[in-house]
CSV table of C-alpha atoms in Angstrom, one decimal:
chain,number,residue,atom,x,y,z
A,1,UNK,CA,2.7,26.6,-19.8
A,2,UNK,CA,4.5,23.5,-18.8
A,3,UNK,CA,3.6,22.0,-15.4
A,4,UNK,CA,6.0,20.1,-13.2
A,5,UNK,CA,4.5,17.2,-11.4
A,6,UNK,CA,5.3,15.9,-8.0
A,7,UNK,CA,4.8,12.6,-6.2
A,8,UNK,CA,1.0,12.6,-6.2
A,9,UNK,CA,-1.7,10.9,-8.2
A,10,UNK,CA,-4.2,8.2,-9.0
A,11,UNK,CA,-1.5,6.5,-11.1
A,12,UNK,CA,1.8,6.1,-9.3
A,13,UNK,CA,4.1,9.1,-9.9
A,14,UNK,CA,7.6,8.1,-8.8
A,15,UNK,CA,9.3,11.4,-9.7
A,16,UNK,CA,11.5,10.8,-6.7
A,17,UNK,CA,11.5,7.1,-6.3
A,18,UNK,CA,12.6,6.2,-2.8
A,19,UNK,CA,12.1,3.3,-0.5
A,20,UNK,CA,13.0,3.7,3.2
A,21,UNK,CA,15.2,6.4,4.6
A,22,UNK,CA,18.5,7.2,6.2
A,23,UNK,CA,21.2,4.6,5.6
A,24,UNK,CA,18.8,2.3,3.9
A,25,UNK,CA,17.6,4.7,1.2
A,26,UNK,CA,17.5,2.9,-2.1
A,27,UNK,CA,15.9,3.5,-5.4
A,28,UNK,CA,12.4,2.0,-5.6
A,29,UNK,CA,12.1,0.0,-8.8
A,30,UNK,CA,11.5,-3.5,-10.2
A,31,UNK,CA,14.2,-6.0,-10.8
A,32,UNK,CA,14.9,-7.8,-14.1
A,33,UNK,CA,16.2,-9.0,-16.3
A,34,UNK,CA,12.7,-9.7,-17.7
A,35,UNK,CA,9.9,-7.2,-17.6
A,36,UNK,CA,6.3,-7.3,-18.8
A,37,UNK,CA,4.9,-3.9,-19.4
A,38,UNK,CA,1.6,-2.5,-20.8
A,39,UNK,CA,1.0,1.0,-22.2
A,40,UNK,CA,-2.3,2.3,-20.8
A,41,UNK,CA,-4.4,5.3,-19.8
A,42,UNK,CA,-4.9,6.7,-16.3
A,43,UNK,CA,-5.1,10.1,-14.5
A,44,UNK,CA,-2.5,11.8,-12.4
A,45,UNK,CA,-2.7,14.7,-9.9
A,46,UNK,CA,-0.6,17.8,-10.3
A,47,UNK,CA,1.0,19.7,-7.4
A,48,UNK,CA,-1.7,22.4,-7.7
A,49,UNK,CA,-4.5,19.8,-6.9
A,50,UNK,CA,-5.6,19.4,-10.5
A,51,UNK,CA,-6.1,16.1,-12.4
A,52,UNK,CA,-4.5,15.4,-15.7
A,53,UNK,CA,-5.2,12.7,-18.3
A,54,UNK,CA,-2.0,10.8,-19.1
A,55,UNK,CA,-0.5,7.7,-20.7
A,56,UNK,CA,2.2,5.6,-19.2
A,57,UNK,CA,3.8,2.2,-18.8
A,58,UNK,CA,2.5,-0.3,-16.1
A,59,UNK,CA,4.3,-3.3,-14.8
A,60,UNK,CA,2.0,-6.3,-15.3
A,61,UNK,CA,3.4,-8.5,-12.5
A,62,UNK,CA,6.1,-6.8,-10.4
A,63,UNK,CA,6.3,-4.0,-7.9
A,64,UNK,CA,3.9,-2.9,-5.2
A,65,UNK,CA,1.2,-1.9,-7.7
A,66,UNK,CA,1.1,-4.4,-10.5
A,67,UNK,CA,-1.1,-3.3,-13.4
A,68,UNK,CA,-1.1,0.4,-12.3
A,69,UNK,CA,0.1,2.9,-14.8
A,70,UNK,CA,3.1,4.9,-13.5
A,71,UNK,CA,4.3,8.3,-14.4
A,72,UNK,CA,7.2,8.3,-15.1
A,73,UNK,CA,7.2,4.5,-15.9
A,74,UNK,CA,8.5,1.8,-13.6
A,75,UNK,CA,12.3,2.1,-12.9
A,76,UNK,CA,13.8,-1.0,-14.4
A,77,UNK,CA,16.8,-2.4,-12.4
A,78,UNK,CA,19.2,-4.9,-14.0
A,79,UNK,CA,22.8,-6.0,-13.5
A,80,UNK,CA,25.7,-5.4,-15.8
A,81,UNK,CA,25.9,-8.3,-18.3
A,82,UNK,CA,22.2,-9.2,-18.0
A,83,UNK,CA,20.3,-10.0,-21.2
A,84,UNK,CA,17.4,-7.7,-20.7
A,85,UNK,CA,14.0,-8.7,-22.1
A,86,UNK,CA,11.0,-6.4,-22.2
A,87,UNK,CA,7.6,-7.6,-23.4
A,88,UNK,CA,5.4,-4.6,-24.2
A,89,UNK,CA,1.6,-4.8,-24.7
A,90,UNK,CA,-0.6,-1.9,-25.7
A,91,UNK,CA,-4.1,-0.7,-24.6
A,92,UNK,CA,-3.8,2.7,-26.2
A,93,UNK,CA,-5.7,3.6,-29.4
A,94,UNK,CA,-2.5,4.1,-31.4
A,95,UNK,CA,0.7,2.1,-31.8
A,96,UNK,CA,3.4,2.4,-29.1
A,97,UNK,CA,7.0,1.2,-28.8
A,98,UNK,CA,10.1,1.5,-26.6
A,99,UNK,CA,13.6,2.7,-27.5
A,100,UNK,CA,16.6,2.6,-25.2
A,101,UNK,CA,19.1,5.5,-25.7
A,102,UNK,CA,22.6,4.4,-24.6
A,103,UNK,CA,22.0,0.7,-25.2
A,104,UNK,CA,23.5,-1.1,-28.2
A,105,UNK,CA,22.5,-4.2,-30.0
A,106,UNK,CA,18.8,-3.8,-29.2
A,107,UNK,CA,16.6,-6.4,-31.1
A,108,UNK,CA,12.9,-6.2,-31.5
A,109,UNK,CA,10.5,-9.0,-32.5
A,110,UNK,CA,6.7,-9.2,-32.9
A,111,UNK,CA,4.3,-6.4,-33.4
A,112,UNK,CA,4.6,-4.3,-36.6
A,113,UNK,CA,7.3,-2.3,-38.3
A,114,UNK,CA,7.6,1.3,-37.1
A,115,UNK,CA,9.9,4.2,-38.0
A,116,UNK,CA,12.5,3.7,-35.3
A,117,UNK,CA,11.7,0.1,-34.0
A,118,UNK,CA,8.9,-2.5,-34.0
A,119,UNK,CA,5.7,-1.3,-32.4
A,120,UNK,CA,2.9,-2.8,-30.3
A,121,UNK,CA,-0.1,-2.0,-32.5
A,122,UNK,CA,-3.3,-0.5,-31.2
A,123,UNK,CA,-5.7,-3.2,-30.0
A,124,UNK,CA,-8.4,-4.3,-32.4
A,125,UNK,CA,-11.2,-3.4,-30.0
A,126,UNK,CA,-11.5,-1.0,-27.0
A,127,UNK,CA,-10.7,-2.4,-23.5
A,128,UNK,CA,-8.4,-5.1,-25.0
A,129,UNK,CA,-4.7,-5.3,-25.4
A,130,UNK,CA,-2.5,-5.9,-28.4
A,131,UNK,CA,-0.1,-8.8,-29.1
A,132,UNK,CA,3.2,-8.0,-27.4
A,133,UNK,CA,6.4,-6.8,-29.0
A,134,UNK,CA,9.6,-8.0,-27.4
A,135,UNK,CA,12.8,-6.0,-27.0
A,136,UNK,CA,16.1,-7.4,-25.9
A,137,UNK,CA,19.6,-6.2,-25.3
A,138,UNK,CA,22.7,-6.9,-23.1
A,139,UNK,CA,23.2,-4.3,-20.4
A,140,UNK,CA,26.9,-3.9,-21.0
A,141,UNK,CA,27.6,-0.7,-19.2
A,142,UNK,CA,26.6,0.4,-15.7
A,143,UNK,CA,24.7,3.7,-15.2
A,144,UNK,CA,21.3,5.3,-15.4
A,145,UNK,CA,19.5,5.5,-18.7
A,146,UNK,CA,16.2,6.5,-20.2
A,147,UNK,CA,13.6,4.4,-21.9
A,148,UNK,CA,10.8,6.0,-23.9
A,149,UNK,CA,8.4,5.5,-26.7
A,150,UNK,CA,9.9,5.6,-30.2
A,151,UNK,CA,6.5,6.1,-31.8
A,152,UNK,CA,5.5,9.8,-32.2
A,153,UNK,CA,7.9,10.6,-29.3
A,154,UNK,CA,6.9,14.3,-29.6
A,155,UNK,CA,3.4,13.2,-28.4
A,156,UNK,CA,3.9,10.0,-26.6
A,157,UNK,CA,6.8,11.1,-24.4
A,158,UNK,CA,4.8,14.2,-23.6
A,159,UNK,CA,1.8,12.0,-22.6
A,160,UNK,CA,4.0,10.0,-20.2
A,161,UNK,CA,5.6,7.1,-22.0
A,162,UNK,CA,9.1,7.5,-20.5
A,163,UNK,CA,11.0,6.0,-17.6
A,164,UNK,CA,14.5,5.1,-16.2
A,165,UNK,CA,16.8,2.0,-16.3
A,166,UNK,CA,19.5,1.5,-13.7
A,167,UNK,CA,22.3,-0.9,-14.6
A,168,UNK,CA,24.1,-2.1,-11.5
A,169,UNK,CA,27.8,-2.7,-12.1
A,170,UNK,CA,29.6,-6.0,-11.8
A,171,UNK,CA,30.5,-6.5,-8.1
A,172,UNK,CA,27.6,-4.5,-6.8
A,173,UNK,CA,26.1,-5.7,-3.5
A,174,UNK,CA,23.4,-3.9,-1.7
A,175,UNK,CA,24.8,-4.8,1.7
A,176,UNK,CA,28.6,-4.8,1.3
A,177,UNK,CA,29.6,-3.1,-1.9
A,178,UNK,CA,27.4,-0.2,-3.0
A,179,UNK,CA,29.2,1.1,-6.1
A,180,UNK,CA,27.7,3.1,-9.0
A,181,UNK,CA,30.4,1.9,-11.4
A,182,UNK,CA,33.1,-0.8,-11.4
A,183,UNK,CA,35.5,0.8,-9.1
A,184,UNK,CA,35.9,1.7,-5.4
A,185,UNK,CA,35.8,5.5,-6.2
A,186,UNK,CA,32.1,5.2,-7.0
A,187,UNK,CA,31.2,3.8,-3.6
A,188,UNK,CA,28.2,5.5,-1.9
A,189,UNK,CA,26.0,5.2,1.2
A,190,UNK,CA,22.6,6.4,0.0
A,191,UNK,CA,21.0,6.5,-3.4
A,192,UNK,CA,18.2,8.5,-5.0
A,193,UNK,CA,16.8,8.7,-8.5
A,194,UNK,CA,15.6,12.1,-9.7
A,195,UNK,CA,13.8,11.9,-13.1
A,196,UNK,CA,12.6,15.4,-14.2
A,197,UNK,CA,9.7,15.5,-16.6
A,198,UNK,CA,7.3,18.2,-17.7
A,199,UNK,CA,3.7,18.3,-19.0
A,200,UNK,CA,1.8,20.7,-21.3
A,201,UNK,CA,-1.8,20.4,-20.0
A,202,UNK,CA,-3.2,21.6,-23.3
A,203,UNK,CA,-1.8,18.6,-25.1
A,204,UNK,CA,-3.2,16.2,-22.5
A,205,UNK,CA,-6.6,17.9,-22.5
A,206,UNK,CA,-6.8,17.7,-26.4
A,207,UNK,CA,-5.8,14.0,-26.4
A,208,UNK,CA,-8.4,13.3,-23.8
A,209,UNK,CA,-11.1,15.1,-25.7
A,210,UNK,CA,-10.1,13.3,-28.9
A,211,UNK,CA,-10.4,9.9,-27.4
A,212,UNK,CA,-13.7,10.7,-25.7
A,213,UNK,CA,-15.1,11.7,-29.0
A,214,UNK,CA,-13.8,8.8,-31.0
A,215,UNK,CA,-11.2,10.8,-32.9
A,216,UNK,CA,-7.5,9.8,-33.4
A,217,UNK,CA,-5.6,10.8,-30.3
A,218,UNK,CA,-3.3,13.1,-32.2
A,219,UNK,CA,-6.0,14.8,-34.2
A,220,UNK,CA,-5.4,18.5,-34.1
A,221,UNK,CA,-2.4,18.2,-31.7
A,222,UNK,CA,0.3,20.7,-32.6
A,223,UNK,CA,3.3,18.6,-33.7
A,224,UNK,CA,5.4,21.3,-35.4
A,225,UNK,CA,9.1,20.7,-35.5
A,226,UNK,CA,12.1,23.1,-35.5
A,227,UNK,CA,15.4,22.8,-37.2
A,228,UNK,CA,18.1,24.7,-35.4
A,229,UNK,CA,21.5,25.4,-37.0
A,230,UNK,CA,24.3,26.1,-34.5
A,231,UNK,CA,28.0,26.7,-34.9
A,232,UNK,CA,30.5,27.3,-32.1
A,233,UNK,CA,33.5,29.4,-32.7
A,234,UNK,CA,34.3,30.0,-29.0
A,235,UNK,CA,37.5,28.9,-27.4
A,236,UNK,CA,35.7,27.4,-24.4
A,237,UNK,CA,32.8,25.0,-24.0
A,238,UNK,CA,29.5,27.0,-24.0
A,239,UNK,CA,25.8,26.4,-24.2
A,240,UNK,CA,22.6,28.1,-25.4
A,241,UNK,CA,19.5,28.7,-23.4
A,242,UNK,CA,16.3,27.8,-25.4
A,243,UNK,CA,13.4,28.7,-23.1
A,244,UNK,CA,14.9,27.0,-20.2
A,245,UNK,CA,16.6,24.2,-22.1
A,246,UNK,CA,20.3,24.4,-22.5
A,247,UNK,CA,22.2,22.8,-25.4
């Protein structure tokens, strides 16, 4: 059974990332355009009081808790037109990476070649970090976007390697011009970020057991895939419910 997590934990869990309240409510994140992140291990608490082994991204040098893994990852805040640079290091025992759905012209340097992008390899020895891989793109469109691992995303996103990017529009000012997009119709008073994730505890327990016993993290982890064929002959827009997920 999937378990929804709330804002509790040893690692920072900003499921609802807020700072302040009332008229000063703003999203709690770290400002760019350059970010230094590390993929690492920590534990998080679930709403039922249990503890779960997890992976996540940590900001090396920004935010209230530098070096602490967050689940979901740190919210990255940039301005429209910024050239965003993300340097990713890895402490996990398998390669990791980052992909940026909705962003175009992403370049990646360093690390090693992966299936979707360049990856930060696993460190050569425990308790060390890998050489970084660097990702860069121009934040051309305002809005809210995901970032996530592009390496075994079926496993690594499940384990916690996911977060949000907020691109502030041209003309945004926190005091005098709070707009979501580049026009007055998107003006607002308060802002909140809600990033919904889910966890399958059995996967996390299996990965923790594998790592404790010197096995590959994904050894014996169910990674079966499904191909779904759909065709819509309806006159109106419709969707299909797949165990709580609508497509």
